[in-house]
Structures are given as structure tokens and as C-alpha cells.
mmCIF file of C-alpha atoms in Angstrom:
data_model
loop_
_atom_site.group_PDB
_atom_site.id
_atom_site.type_symbol
_atom_site.label_atom_id
_atom_site.label_comp_id
_atom_site.label_asym_id
_atom_site.label_seq_id
_atom_site.Cartn_x
_atom_site.Cartn_y
_atom_site.Cartn_z
ATOM 1 C CA MET L 3 14.820 -65.483 34.332
ATOM 2 C CA ASP L 4 17.835 -67.564 33.112
ATOM 3 C CA GLU L 5 20.676 -65.083 33.915
ATOM 4 C CA GLY L 6 23.274 -67.301 32.096
ATOM 5 C CA ALA L 7 21.106 -67.157 28.902
ATOM 6 C CA THR L 8 20.629 -63.438 29.244
ATOM 7 C CA ARG L 9 24.291 -62.941 29.659
ATOM 8 C CA ARG L 10 24.941 -65.045 26.570
ATOM 9 C CA ASP L 11 22.429 -62.966 24.611
ATOM 10 C CA ARG L 12 24.214 -59.769 25.594
ATOM 11 C CA GLN L 13 27.564 -61.168 24.679
ATOM 12 C CA ARG L 14 26.240 -62.356 21.266
ATOM 13 C CA ALA L 15 24.588 -58.997 20.675
ATOM 14 C CA ALA L 16 27.879 -57.236 21.537
ATOM 15 C CA THR L 17 29.808 -59.476 19.176
ATOM 16 C CA LEU L 18 27.269 -58.970 16.426
ATOM 17 C CA ALA L 19 27.691 -55.232 16.852
ATOM 18 C CA ASP L 20 31.514 -55.411 16.814
ATOM 19 C CA ILE L 21 31.246 -57.541 13.569
ATOM 20 C CA LYS L 22 29.145 -55.065 11.674
ATOM 21 C CA ALA L 23 31.221 -52.115 13.049
ATOM 22 C CA VAL L 24 34.489 -53.652 11.564
ATOM 23 C CA ALA L 25 32.554 -54.525 8.312
ATOM 24 C CA ARG L 26 31.522 -50.830 8.056
ATOM 25 C CA ARG L 27 35.143 -49.719 8.554
ATOM 26 C CA LEU L 28 36.316 -52.134 5.899
ATOM 27 C CA LEU L 29 33.585 -50.925 3.610
ATOM 28 C CA VAL L 30 34.567 -47.255 4.056
ATOM 29 C CA SER L 31 38.345 -47.906 3.620
ATOM 30 C CA GLY L 32 38.244 -50.423 0.832
ATOM 31 C CA GLY L 33 34.762 -50.767 -0.664
ATOM 32 C CA VAL L 34 32.359 -53.749 -0.487
ATOM 33 C CA GLY L 35 35.119 -55.922 -1.895
ATOM 34 C CA ALA L 36 37.045 -55.434 1.215
ATOM 35 C CA VAL L 37 34.286 -56.630 3.455
ATOM 36 C CA GLY L 38 35.349 -60.265 3.634
ATOM 37 C CA LEU L 39 34.513 -62.756 6.439
ATOM 38 C CA ARG L 40 38.314 -63.570 6.904
ATOM 39 C CA ALA L 41 39.137 -59.876 6.953
ATOM 40 C CA VAL L 42 36.567 -59.159 9.573
ATOM 41 C CA ALA L 43 37.671 -62.169 11.772
ATOM 42 C CA ARG L 44 41.277 -60.974 11.476
ATOM 43 C CA GLU L 45 40.310 -57.560 12.810
ATOM 44 C CA LEU L 46 38.403 -59.048 15.712
ATOM 45 C CA GLY L 47 40.939 -61.678 16.542
ATOM 46 C CA LEU L 48 38.429 -64.364 15.629
ATOM 47 C CA THR L 49 38.850 -67.562 13.662
ATOM 48 C CA PRO L 50 36.845 -67.721 10.566
ATOM 49 C CA PRO L 51 34.774 -70.765 11.862
ATOM 50 C CA ALA L 52 33.879 -68.591 15.013
ATOM 51 C CA LEU L 53 32.630 -65.874 12.718
ATOM 52 C CA TYR L 54 30.603 -68.266 10.735
ATOM 53 C CA ARG L 55 28.422 -68.980 13.836
ATOM 54 C CA TYR L 56 27.143 -65.273 13.375
ATOM 55 C CA PHE L 57 27.325 -64.970 9.607
ATOM 56 C CA PRO L 58 27.344 -68.057 7.509
ATOM 57 C CA SER L 59 28.392 -66.171 4.361
ATOM 58 C CA HIS L 60 29.775 -62.955 2.808
ATOM 59 C CA GLU L 61 26.139 -62.355 1.543
ATOM 60 C CA ALA L 62 24.639 -62.617 4.907
ATOM 61 C CA LEU L 63 27.190 -60.172 6.431
ATOM 62 C CA VAL L 64 26.600 -57.542 3.760
ATOM 63 C CA THR L 65 22.829 -57.924 4.022
ATOM 64 C CA ALA L 66 22.937 -57.213 7.605
ATOM 65 C CA LEU L 67 25.169 -54.280 7.036
ATOM 66 C CA ILE L 68 22.783 -52.968 4.339
ATOM 67 C CA ALA L 69 19.819 -53.242 6.763
ATOM 68 C CA ASP L 70 21.539 -51.434 9.457
ATOM 69 C CA LEU L 71 22.572 -48.604 7.092
ATOM 70 C CA TYR L 72 19.016 -48.319 5.694
ATOM 71 C CA ASP L 73 17.669 -48.070 9.115
ATOM 72 C CA GLU L 74 20.411 -45.403 10.132
ATOM 73 C CA LEU L 75 19.580 -43.377 7.065
ATOM 74 C CA THR L 76 15.708 -43.603 7.781
ATOM 75 C CA GLY L 77 16.193 -42.782 11.354
ATOM 76 C CA ALA L 78 18.328 -39.657 10.453
ATOM 77 C CA LEU L 79 15.492 -38.522 8.183
ATOM 78 C CA MET L 80 12.854 -39.081 10.845
ATOM 79 C CA GLU L 81 14.721 -37.152 13.365
ATOM 80 C CA LEU L 82 14.877 -34.248 10.975
ATOM 81 C CA GLN L 83 11.115 -34.472 10.472
ATOM 82 C CA ALA L 84 10.511 -34.614 14.235
ATOM 83 C CA ALA L 85 12.573 -31.710 14.905
ATOM 84 C CA ASP L 86 10.569 -29.469 12.789
ATOM 85 C CA THR L 87 6.832 -30.445 13.450
ATOM 86 C CA ASP L 88 5.604 -27.151 12.052
ATOM 87 C CA ALA L 89 7.126 -27.681 8.605
ATOM 88 C CA ASP L 90 4.394 -27.470 5.832
ATOM 89 C CA LEU L 91 4.751 -30.024 2.968
ATOM 90 C CA GLY L 92 7.006 -27.848 0.770
ATOM 91 C CA ALA L 93 9.404 -27.401 3.651
ATOM 92 C CA ARG L 94 9.238 -31.043 4.405
ATOM 93 C CA LEU L 95 10.117 -31.908 0.761
ATOM 94 C CA PHE L 96 13.296 -29.703 1.236
ATOM 95 C CA LEU L 97 13.968 -31.041 4.661
ATOM 96 C CA LEU L 98 13.921 -34.716 3.738
ATOM 97 C CA THR L 99 15.513 -34.590 0.298
ATOM 98 C CA ASN L 100 18.301 -32.354 1.607
ATOM 99 C CA GLY L 101 18.682 -34.750 4.591
ATOM 100 C CA LEU L 102 19.259 -37.687 2.126
ATOM 101 C CA ARG L 103 21.744 -35.691 0.063
ATOM 102 C CA ASP L 104 23.606 -34.650 3.199
ATOM 103 C CA TRP L 105 23.709 -38.227 4.428
ATOM 104 C CA ALA L 106 24.980 -39.454 1.055
ATOM 105 C CA LEU L 107 27.845 -36.873 0.879
ATOM 106 C CA ALA L 108 28.833 -37.543 4.438
ATOM 107 C CA HIS L 109 28.902 -41.384 3.855
ATOM 108 C CA PRO L 110 29.779 -41.990 0.161
ATOM 109 C CA SER L 111 30.937 -45.650 0.668
ATOM 110 C CA GLU L 112 27.748 -46.412 2.664
ATOM 111 C CA PHE L 113 25.583 -44.715 -0.023
ATOM 112 C CA ALA L 114 27.273 -46.742 -2.769
ATOM 113 C CA LEU L 115 26.554 -50.000 -1.105
ATOM 114 C CA LEU L 116 22.904 -49.090 -0.515
ATOM 115 C CA PHE L 117 22.117 -47.519 -3.735
ATOM 116 C CA GLY L 118 24.484 -49.631 -5.967
ATOM 117 C CA THR L 119 22.964 -52.889 -4.793
ATOM 118 C CA ALA L 120 19.760 -54.118 -6.349
ATOM 119 C CA ILE L 121 16.785 -54.282 -3.932
ATOM 120 C CA PRO L 122 15.627 -57.878 -3.975
ATOM 121 C CA ASN L 123 12.346 -58.675 -5.886
ATOM 122 C CA PRO L 124 9.599 -58.428 -3.194
ATOM 123 C CA ASP L 125 7.650 -61.151 -5.064
ATOM 124 C CA ALA L 126 10.420 -63.649 -4.512
ATOM 125 C CA GLU L 127 9.718 -65.768 -1.593
ATOM 126 C CA ASP L 128 13.297 -65.939 -0.294
ATOM 127 C CA HIS L 129 13.789 -62.248 -0.338
ATOM 128 C CA ALA L 130 10.455 -60.640 0.655
ATOM 129 C CA ASP L 131 11.098 -60.960 4.407
ATOM 130 C CA THR L 132 14.829 -60.512 4.516
ATOM 131 C CA PRO L 133 16.075 -57.675 6.815
ATOM 132 C CA GLY L 134 17.748 -55.818 4.061
ATOM 133 C CA HIS L 135 14.631 -55.684 1.927
ATOM 134 C CA GLN L 136 12.393 -54.694 4.832
ATOM 135 C CA ALA L 137 14.747 -51.898 5.852
ATOM 136 C CA ALA L 138 14.827 -50.646 2.217
ATOM 137 C CA MET L 139 11.030 -50.667 2.256
ATOM 138 C CA ARG L 140 10.959 -48.603 5.454
ATOM 139 C CA PHE L 141 13.350 -46.086 3.887
ATOM 140 C CA GLY L 142 11.146 -45.839 0.700
ATOM 141 C CA ALA L 143 7.967 -45.397 2.805
ATOM 142 C CA VAL L 144 9.406 -41.899 4.104
ATOM 143 C CA PHE L 145 9.173 -40.485 0.566
ATOM 144 C CA LYS L 146 6.139 -42.430 -0.440
ATOM 145 C CA ASP L 147 4.162 -41.201 2.485
ATOM 146 C CA LEU L 148 5.271 -37.634 1.728
ATOM 147 C CA VAL L 149 4.185 -37.708 -1.926
ATOM 148 C CA ALA L 150 0.779 -39.365 -0.950
ATOM 149 C CA GLN L 151 0.241 -36.443 1.580
ATOM 150 C CA ILE L 152 0.959 -33.915 -1.126
ATOM 151 C CA TRP L 153 -1.519 -35.644 -3.484
ATOM 152 C CA HIS L 154 -4.228 -35.872 -0.892
ATOM 153 C CA TRP L 155 -3.731 -32.270 0.282
ATOM 154 C CA LYS L 156 -3.821 -30.846 -3.225
ATOM 155 C CA PRO L 157 -3.950 -33.282 -6.253
ATOM 156 C CA PHE L 158 -1.472 -32.071 -9.007
ATOM 157 C CA PRO L 159 -2.009 -32.428 -12.700
ATOM 158 C CA TYR L 160 -0.823 -35.850 -14.125
ATOM 159 C CA PRO L 161 -0.630 -37.755 -17.418
ATOM 160 C CA ALA L 162 -3.705 -39.541 -18.523
ATOM 161 C CA ASP L 163 -3.736 -43.380 -18.530
ATOM 162 C CA GLU L 164 -3.756 -43.616 -22.310
ATOM 163 C CA ASP L 165 -0.589 -41.368 -22.327
ATOM 164 C CA LEU L 166 1.261 -43.916 -20.487
ATOM 165 C CA GLY L 167 0.902 -47.000 -22.546
ATOM 166 C CA PRO L 168 -0.553 -50.401 -21.441
ATOM 167 C CA VAL L 169 2.789 -51.862 -20.184
ATOM 168 C CA LEU L 170 3.765 -48.958 -18.077
ATOM 169 C CA LEU L 171 0.068 -48.380 -16.869
ATOM 170 C CA ALA L 172 -0.270 -51.923 -15.566
ATOM 171 C CA GLN L 173 2.906 -51.680 -13.524
ATOM 172 C CA LEU L 174 1.985 -48.394 -11.998
ATOM 173 C CA GLN L 175 -1.536 -49.504 -11.271
ATOM 174 C CA GLN L 176 -0.213 -52.286 -9.220
ATOM 175 C CA GLU L 177 1.454 -49.715 -6.865
ATOM 176 C CA THR L 178 -1.712 -47.716 -6.081
ATOM 177 C CA GLU L 179 -2.158 -49.220 -2.608
ATOM 178 C CA GLU L 180 1.476 -48.538 -1.814
ATOM 179 C CA PHE L 181 0.917 -44.970 -2.747
ATOM 180 C CA GLN L 182 -2.283 -44.610 -0.621
ATOM 181 C CA GLY L 183 -4.669 -44.606 -3.557
ATOM 182 C CA MET L 184 -2.830 -42.216 -5.925
ATOM 183 C CA PRO L 185 -3.715 -42.865 -9.598
ATOM 184 C CA ALA L 186 -1.119 -44.281 -12.144
ATOM 185 C CA GLY L 187 -0.332 -41.007 -13.701
ATOM 186 C CA ALA L 188 0.366 -39.398 -10.281
ATOM 187 C CA ILE L 189 2.665 -42.306 -9.381
ATOM 188 C CA TYR L 190 4.358 -41.923 -12.635
ATOM 189 C CA LEU L 191 5.205 -38.129 -11.921
ATOM 190 C CA ALA L 192 6.324 -39.143 -8.307
ATOM 191 C CA LEU L 193 8.735 -41.693 -9.718
ATOM 192 C CA SER L 194 9.990 -39.201 -12.243
ATOM 193 C CA TYR L 195 10.819 -36.794 -9.574
ATOM 194 C CA TRP L 196 12.454 -39.308 -7.455
ATOM 195 C CA VAL L 197 14.673 -40.523 -10.357
ATOM 196 C CA ARG L 198 15.534 -37.025 -11.007
ATOM 197 C CA LEU L 199 16.614 -36.148 -7.511
ATOM 198 C CA TYR L 200 18.211 -39.485 -6.807
ATOM 199 C CA GLY L 201 20.236 -39.225 -10.011
ATOM 200 C CA LEU L 202 21.500 -35.832 -9.007
ATOM 201 C CA ILE L 203 22.702 -37.229 -5.557
ATOM 202 C CA CYS L 204 24.471 -40.009 -7.295
ATOM 203 C CA MET L 205 26.116 -37.753 -9.834
ATOM 204 C CA GLU L 206 27.309 -35.586 -7.044
ATOM 205 C CA VAL L 207 28.424 -38.367 -4.742
ATOM 206 C CA PHE L 208 30.279 -40.067 -7.487
ATOM 207 C CA GLY L 209 32.163 -36.902 -8.683
ATOM 208 C CA GLN L 210 30.222 -36.648 -11.982
ATOM 209 C CA LEU L 211 29.201 -32.977 -11.531
ATOM 210 C CA HIS L 212 32.585 -31.377 -10.579
ATOM 211 C CA TRP L 213 33.329 -30.529 -14.075
ATOM 212 C CA VAL L 214 30.619 -27.682 -14.067
ATOM 213 C CA LEU L 215 29.602 -27.456 -10.324
ATOM 214 C CA PRO L 216 32.282 -27.577 -7.654
ATOM 215 C CA ASP L 217 29.349 -27.281 -5.163
ATOM 216 C CA ALA L 218 26.002 -28.750 -6.426
ATOM 217 C CA GLY L 219 23.980 -27.550 -3.468
ATOM 218 C CA ALA L 220 22.320 -24.547 -5.113
ATOM 219 C CA TYR L 221 21.555 -26.608 -8.275
ATOM 220 C CA PHE L 222 20.020 -29.349 -6.164
ATOM 221 C CA GLU L 223 17.907 -26.867 -4.473
ATOM 222 C CA ALA L 224 16.816 -25.110 -7.764
ATOM 223 C CA GLN L 225 15.761 -28.530 -9.006
ATOM 224 C CA LEU L 226 13.837 -29.083 -5.664
ATOM 225 C CA ARG L 227 12.023 -25.875 -6.101
ATOM 226 C CA GLU L 228 11.025 -26.590 -9.721
ATOM 227 C CA ILE L 229 9.592 -30.035 -8.601
ATOM 228 C CA GLY L 230 7.855 -28.331 -5.603
ATOM 229 C CA GLU L 231 6.120 -25.745 -7.804
ATOM 230 C CA GLU L 232 5.053 -28.424 -10.271
ATOM 231 C CA LEU L 233 3.445 -30.238 -7.238
ATOM 232 C CA GLY L 234 1.821 -26.955 -6.120
ATOM 233 C CA LEU L 235 3.897 -26.586 -3.073
ATOM 234 C CA ASP L 236 5.168 -23.332 -1.315
ATOM 235 C CA CYS L 237 8.980 -23.814 -1.382
ATOM 236 C CA PRO L 238 11.784 -21.803 0.384
ATOM 237 C CA PRO L 239 13.253 -19.052 -1.719
ATOM 238 C CA PRO L 240 16.859 -19.336 -3.034
ATOM 239 C CA GLU L 241 19.401 -18.161 -0.637
#
């Protein structure tokens, strides 16, 4: 083994970790606009040209940060799931969605970067294999797998194809494989529920519910129970 090369690899990995840690601190303190290459280099005592050897552009740095944050969030959700292997599907719905909400409220700047940044089109050759896109897909798979398991356990009522219209139907049918064979109408409902819950989390994180709900937790769980009941799940009672 080339010990010199291994040492260089370790040093490079440590510098990469330091760069992304500083970028995250800047994100939290000043938003994505504060995550500049010069600002990061200044914090680390590096020259900008030295930093360019690790990240050639602002976009490359932000994309790497997005990938790390998605993986952190996905890892947190998987840890929650692994800690309660006896949870039924209704309990898992609550576990994972509350886990997402908790992470978002604890990391509002990071959440804003992840969910305020468009996921690149997977059909575009230059984006499909980027770390940021792949990490986003790993996160999405957590909830896709859950809804597919719910569907295969006990199929829930869903709109007929003719009720969706040809344009929407064609798009949803392209996602059947991603949703493990679910029909278009069932995918439509899953997407509707996701938008509903995601929208609630966004409104809470960005302070758009304070005018009526100082603490939106009980409202979020009430919405979860409604969705769970529509999916035919046994959900935890309100506390």
C-alpha cells in the first residue's frame, strides 16, 4: 500500500469535511447567499485558488452540501425506523413524517436549502448521476417505499384513470415502477398526501402558521390521522 497516497487521501478527505462544515455554518448564519467560495476560504485560512482544487465553483460546493444534508436527513429517518422495528404501518407513517418535521424545525436553514432548491430533472444527462440528485432520490425512496408497502398490504380506494385526465394520467403512469406497481390513481393520492404534509411543514418552518397556531404539532398530527384513516391504517390516538 502506498502510505503517502493514503495519507494524502486522508488529508484531502479531512479538508473536504472542513470546507463543507464551514459552508454549513455560513448557510445557517446567513442563508445560501453567504455560502461563497471566498468566504469559506477566508474562514479556513485558505487562498481561493487552493479551495478551487476541491470545489471548482459555488454550484459544486452547494451541490455537495445538499447531498450531505439529504443523506443526513435520510439517515435520521432510517435510525428512527430501525429503533422501532415492531411499529405497524400506521405507526411508521407517524414516525417518519414526524421525524421529517422535527428535523426541519431543528434545521430551518438546511431545510430551506434542500426543499427550496429544485431537484434536477433526472432525464437530463448532466444531472441524473450528480450526488445531489442521487441523495434526493434516496430520501424520496423512504416515503415511496412506505406508501407502496401500505398499498400492497391493503389497497386503498383511488380515482379512476378517466377522472385524472390524459395529461396527468400519462405522467403518473410513468412512475408506476418507482412506486412498486401502484396504479396511477393510487400514486395520485400518495402525491396529494405528500404535498399536503410537505406544505404544512414548509408553512410551519417559514413562520406562516403562527397567526393561528403558535404550536402546529397537534394540527400536523390531526392531518396525519386523517390521511392514515383514508389509507386504512390504524393511527395513534390524539394526546
